[in-house]
Amino acid sequence: MALQLTVPNMACSACSDTIIKAIEAIDPSATVQADPKTKQVNVETQASEASVKQAIATAGYQIETAMETVTATPAEDRAEEDLSQDLAQ
């Protein structure tokens, strides 16, 4: 499972190392990238999202899940336009 998390109180490389070690403690095969400049932690893991978040929190850091952007398909756009036109009549 791929996760992208925002950790607002990750301030330095020592913080990112601590977060990486916390995640690797629950999944030694996890691939973790932590960037204190962007506050982003990218994780590829077999552990659950809840377990990863708990490991980061237990290490003393806050977690905000990154917002996902959902884009409508062209068919959904057309259906929405048709509905709007029907309602306007």
Coordinates of N, CA, C and O in Angstrom, one line a residue:
M1 N 0.8 -1.2 0.0 CA 0.0 0.0 0.0 C 0.9 1.2 0.0 O 1.9 1.3 0.7
A2 N 0.5 2.2 -0.8 CA 1.3 3.5 -0.9 C 0.5 4.5 -0.1 O -0.7 4.7 -0.2
L3 N 1.2 5.2 0.7 CA 0.7 6.3 1.6 C 1.5 7.5 1.4 O 2.7 7.5 1.2
Q4 N 0.8 8.7 1.4 CA 1.4 10.0 1.4 C 0.9 10.7 2.6 O -0.3 11.0 2.6
L5 N 1.7 11.0 3.5 CA 1.3 11.7 4.7 C 2.0 13.0 4.9 O 3.2 13.2 4.5
T6 N 1.4 14.0 5.5 CA 2.0 15.2 5.9 C 2.2 15.2 7.4 O 1.3 14.9 8.2
V7 N 3.5 15.5 7.8 CA 3.9 15.5 9.2 C 4.4 16.9 9.5 O 5.5 17.3 9.3
P8 N 3.5 17.8 10.0 CA 3.8 19.2 10.1 C 4.9 19.5 11.1 O 5.6 20.5 10.9
N9 N 5.1 18.7 12.1 CA 6.2 19.0 13.1 C 7.5 18.2 12.8 O 8.3 18.1 13.7
M10 N 7.7 17.7 11.6 CA 9.0 17.1 11.1 C 9.8 18.3 10.7 O 9.6 18.9 9.6
A11 N 10.8 18.6 11.5 CA 11.6 19.9 11.3 C 13.0 19.7 10.7 O 13.5 20.6 10.1
C12 N 13.6 18.5 10.8 CA 15.0 18.4 10.4 C 15.2 16.9 10.0 O 14.3 16.1 10.1
S13 N 16.4 16.7 9.5 CA 16.8 15.3 9.1 C 16.8 14.3 10.2 O 16.5 13.1 10.0
A14 N 17.1 14.7 11.4 CA 17.0 13.8 12.6 C 15.5 13.4 12.8 O 15.2 12.2 13.1
C15 N 14.6 14.3 12.6 CA 13.1 14.0 12.7 C 12.8 13.0 11.6 O 12.1 12.0 11.9
S16 N 13.2 13.2 10.4 CA 12.9 12.3 9.3 C 13.5 10.9 9.5 O 12.8 9.9 9.3
D17 N 14.7 10.9 10.1 CA 15.3 9.6 10.4 C 14.5 8.8 11.5 O 14.3 7.6 11.4
T18 N 14.0 9.6 12.5 CA 13.2 8.9 13.5 C 11.9 8.4 12.9 O 11.5 7.3 13.3
I19 N 11.3 9.1 12.0 CA 10.0 8.6 11.4 C 10.3 7.4 10.6 O 9.6 6.4 10.6
I20 N 11.4 7.4 9.8 CA 11.7 6.3 9.0 C 12.0 5.0 9.8 O 11.4 4.0 9.6
K21 N 12.7 5.2 10.9 CA 13.0 4.1 11.8 C 11.7 3.6 12.5 O 11.5 2.3 12.7
A22 N 10.8 4.4 12.8 CA 9.5 4.0 13.4 C 8.7 3.2 12.5 O 8.1 2.2 12.9
I23 N 8.7 3.6 11.2 CA 7.9 2.8 10.2 C 8.6 1.5 9.9 O 7.9 0.4 9.9
E24 N 9.9 1.5 9.8 CA 10.6 0.3 9.5 C 10.6 -0.7 10.7 O 10.7 -1.9 10.5
A25 N 10.3 -0.2 11.9 CA 10.1 -1.1 13.1 C 8.9 -1.9 12.9 O 8.9 -3.1 13.4
I26 N 7.8 -1.4 12.3 CA 6.6 -2.2 12.1 C 6.6 -3.0 10.8 O 5.9 -3.9 10.6
D27 N 7.4 -2.5 9.8 CA 7.5 -3.2 8.5 C 8.9 -3.0 8.0 O 9.2 -2.0 7.3
P28 N 9.8 -3.9 8.3 CA 11.2 -3.8 7.9 C 11.4 -3.7 6.4 O 12.4 -3.2 5.9
S29 N 10.5 -4.2 5.6 CA 10.6 -4.1 4.1 C 10.0 -2.9 3.5 O 10.0 -2.7 2.3
A30 N 9.5 -2.0 4.4 CA 8.8 -0.7 3.9 C 9.9 0.1 3.2 O 11.0 0.2 3.6
T31 N 9.4 0.8 2.2 CA 10.2 1.9 1.5 C 9.7 3.2 2.0 O 8.5 3.5 1.8
V32 N 10.5 4.0 2.6 CA 10.1 5.3 3.3 C 10.9 6.4 2.8 O 12.2 6.3 2.8
Q33 N 10.3 7.5 2.4 CA 11.0 8.7 2.0 C 10.3 9.8 2.9 O 9.1 10.0 2.9
A34 N 11.2 10.5 3.6 CA 10.7 11.6 4.5 C 11.5 12.9 4.2 O 12.7 12.9 4.3
D35 N 10.7 13.9 3.9 CA 11.4 15.2 3.5 C 11.0 16.3 4.5 O 9.8 16.8 4.4
P36 N 11.9 16.7 5.4 CA 11.5 17.8 6.3 C 11.2 19.1 5.7 O 10.4 19.9 6.3
K37 N 11.7 19.4 4.5 CA 11.4 20.7 3.8 C 9.9 20.7 3.4 O 9.2 21.8 3.6
T38 N 9.4 19.7 2.8 CA 8.0 19.6 2.4 C 7.1 19.1 3.4 O 5.8 19.1 3.2
K39 N 7.6 18.5 4.5 CA 6.8 17.8 5.5 C 6.1 16.6 5.0 O 5.2 16.1 5.7
Q40 N 6.5 16.0 3.9 CA 5.9 14.9 3.3 C 6.6 13.6 3.7 O 7.9 13.5 3.6
V41 N 5.8 12.5 3.9 CA 6.4 11.2 4.2 C 5.6 10.3 3.2 O 4.4 10.2 3.2
N42 N 6.4 9.6 2.3 CA 5.9 8.7 1.3 C 6.3 7.3 1.8 O 7.5 7.0 2.0
V43 N 5.3 6.4 1.9 CA 5.5 5.1 2.4 C 5.0 4.0 1.4 O 3.8 4.2 1.0
E44 N 5.7 3.0 1.1 CA 5.2 1.8 0.4 C 5.4 0.7 1.4 O 6.5 0.4 1.8
T45 N 4.3 0.1 1.9 CA 4.3 -0.8 3.0 C 3.2 -1.9 2.9 O 2.2 -1.6 2.2
Q46 N 3.4 -3.0 3.6 CA 2.4 -4.0 3.7 C 1.6 -3.8 5.0 O 0.6 -4.4 5.2
A47 N 2.1 -2.9 5.8 CA 1.4 -2.6 7.1 C 0.1 -1.7 6.8 O 0.1 -1.0 5.8
S48 N -0.8 -1.7 7.7 CA -2.0 -0.9 7.5 C -1.7 0.6 7.7 O -0.7 0.9 8.4
E49 N -2.6 1.4 7.1 CA -2.4 2.8 7.3 C -2.5 3.2 8.8 O -1.7 4.0 9.2
A50 N -3.4 2.6 9.5 CA -3.5 2.9 10.9 C -2.2 2.5 11.7 O -1.8 3.3 12.6
S51 N -1.6 1.4 11.3 CA -0.4 1.0 12.0 C 0.8 2.0 11.7 O 1.5 2.4 12.6
V52 N 0.8 2.5 10.5 CA 1.9 3.5 10.1 C 1.7 4.8 10.8 O 2.6 5.3 11.4
K53 N 0.4 5.2 10.9 CA 0.1 6.5 11.6 C 0.4 6.4 13.1 O 0.9 7.3 13.7
Q54 N 0.1 5.2 13.6 CA 0.3 5.0 15.0 C 1.8 5.0 15.3 O 2.3 5.6 16.3
A55 N 2.6 4.4 14.5 CA 4.1 4.4 14.6 C 4.6 5.8 14.6 O 5.5 6.1 15.4
I56 N 4.1 6.6 13.7 CA 4.6 8.0 13.6 C 4.2 8.8 14.8 O 5.0 9.5 15.4
A57 N 2.9 8.6 15.3 CA 2.4 9.3 16.5 C 3.2 8.8 17.7 O 3.5 9.7 18.6
T58 N 3.5 7.6 17.8 CA 4.2 7.1 19.0 C 5.6 7.6 19.0 O 6.2 7.9 20.1
A59 N 6.2 7.9 17.8 CA 7.5 8.6 17.8 C 7.5 10.0 18.1 O 8.5 10.7 18.2
G60 N 6.2 10.6 18.3 CA 6.1 12.0 18.8 C 5.7 13.0 17.7 O 5.9 14.2 17.9
Y61 N 5.2 12.5 16.6 CA 4.9 13.4 15.5 C 3.4 13.4 15.1 O 2.7 12.4 15.3
Q62 N 2.9 14.5 14.6 CA 1.5 14.7 14.2 C 1.4 14.3 12.8 O 2.4 14.4 12.0
I63 N 0.2 13.8 12.4 CA 0.0 13.3 11.0 C -1.2 14.0 10.5 O -2.2 14.1 11.1
E64 N -1.1 14.5 9.2 CA -2.3 15.0 8.5 C -2.2 14.2 7.2 O -1.2 14.2 6.5
T65 N -3.3 13.6 6.8 CA -3.4 12.9 5.6 C -3.5 13.8 4.4 O -4.3 14.8 4.5
A66 N -2.7 13.6 3.4 CA -2.8 14.5 2.2 C -4.1 14.4 1.5 O -4.7 13.3 1.5
M67 N -4.6 15.5 1.0 CA -5.9 15.5 0.3 C -5.8 14.9 -1.0 O -4.8 15.1 -1.7
E68 N -6.8 14.1 -1.4 CA -6.8 13.5 -2.7 C -7.6 14.3 -3.6 O -8.7 14.9 -3.2
T69 N -7.2 14.4 -4.8 CA -8.0 15.2 -5.8 C -8.7 14.1 -6.7 O -8.2 13.2 -7.2
V70 N -10.0 14.3 -6.7 CA -10.9 13.4 -7.5 C -11.3 14.2 -8.7 O -11.9 15.2 -8.6
T71 N -11.1 13.6 -9.9 CA -11.5 14.3 -11.2 C -12.6 13.4 -11.8 O -12.4 12.2 -11.9
A72 N -13.6 14.1 -12.3 CA -14.7 13.4 -13.0 C -14.2 13.0 -14.3 O -13.4 13.7 -15.0
T73 N -14.8 11.9 -14.8 CA -14.5 11.4 -16.2 C -15.3 12.3 -17.1 O -16.3 12.9 -16.7
P74 N -14.9 12.3 -18.4 CA -15.7 13.1 -19.4 C -17.2 12.6 -19.4 O -18.1 13.5 -19.6
A75 N -17.5 11.3 -19.2 CA -18.9 10.9 -19.2 C -19.6 11.5 -18.1 O -20.8 11.8 -18.2
E76 N -19.0 11.5 -16.9 CA -19.6 12.1 -15.7 C -19.9 13.6 -16.0 O -20.9 14.1 -15.6
D77 N -18.9 14.3 -16.6 CA -19.1 15.7 -16.9 C -20.3 15.9 -17.8 O -21.1 16.8 -17.6
R78 N -20.4 15.1 -18.9 CA -21.6 15.2 -19.8 C -22.9 14.9 -19.1 O -23.9 15.6 -19.3
A79 N -22.9 13.9 -18.3 CA -24.2 13.6 -17.5 C -24.5 14.8 -16.6 O -25.7 15.1 -16.5
E80 N -23.6 15.4 -16.0 CA -23.8 16.5 -15.1 C -24.4 17.7 -16.0 O -25.3 18.4 -15.5
E81 N -23.8 17.9 -17.2 CA -24.3 19.0 -18.0 C -25.7 18.7 -18.5 O -26.6 19.6 -18.5
D82 N -26.0 17.5 -18.9 CA -27.4 17.1 -19.3 C -28.4 17.3 -18.2 O -29.5 17.9 -18.4
L83 N -28.0 16.9 -17.0 CA -28.9 17.1 -15.8 C -29.1 18.6 -15.6 O -30.3 19.0 -15.3
S84 N -28.1 19.4 -15.7 CA -28.2 20.9 -15.5 C -29.2 21.5 -16.5 O -30.0 22.3 -16.2
Q85 N -29.1 21.0 -17.7 CA -29.9 21.5 -18.8 C -31.4 21.1 -18.6 O -32.3 21.9 -18.8
D86 N -31.6 19.8 -18.2 CA -32.9 19.3 -17.9 C -33.6 20.1 -16.8 O -34.8 20.5 -16.8
L87 N -32.8 20.4 -15.7 CA -33.4 21.2 -14.6 C -33.7 22.6 -15.0 O -34.6 23.2 -14.4
A88 N -33.0 23.2 -15.9 CA -33.2 24.6 -16.3 C -34.4 24.7 -17.2 O -35.0 25.8 -17.3
Q89 N -34.9 23.6 -17.7 CA -36.1 23.7 -18.6 C -37.4 23.7 -17.9 O -37.7 23.4 -16.8

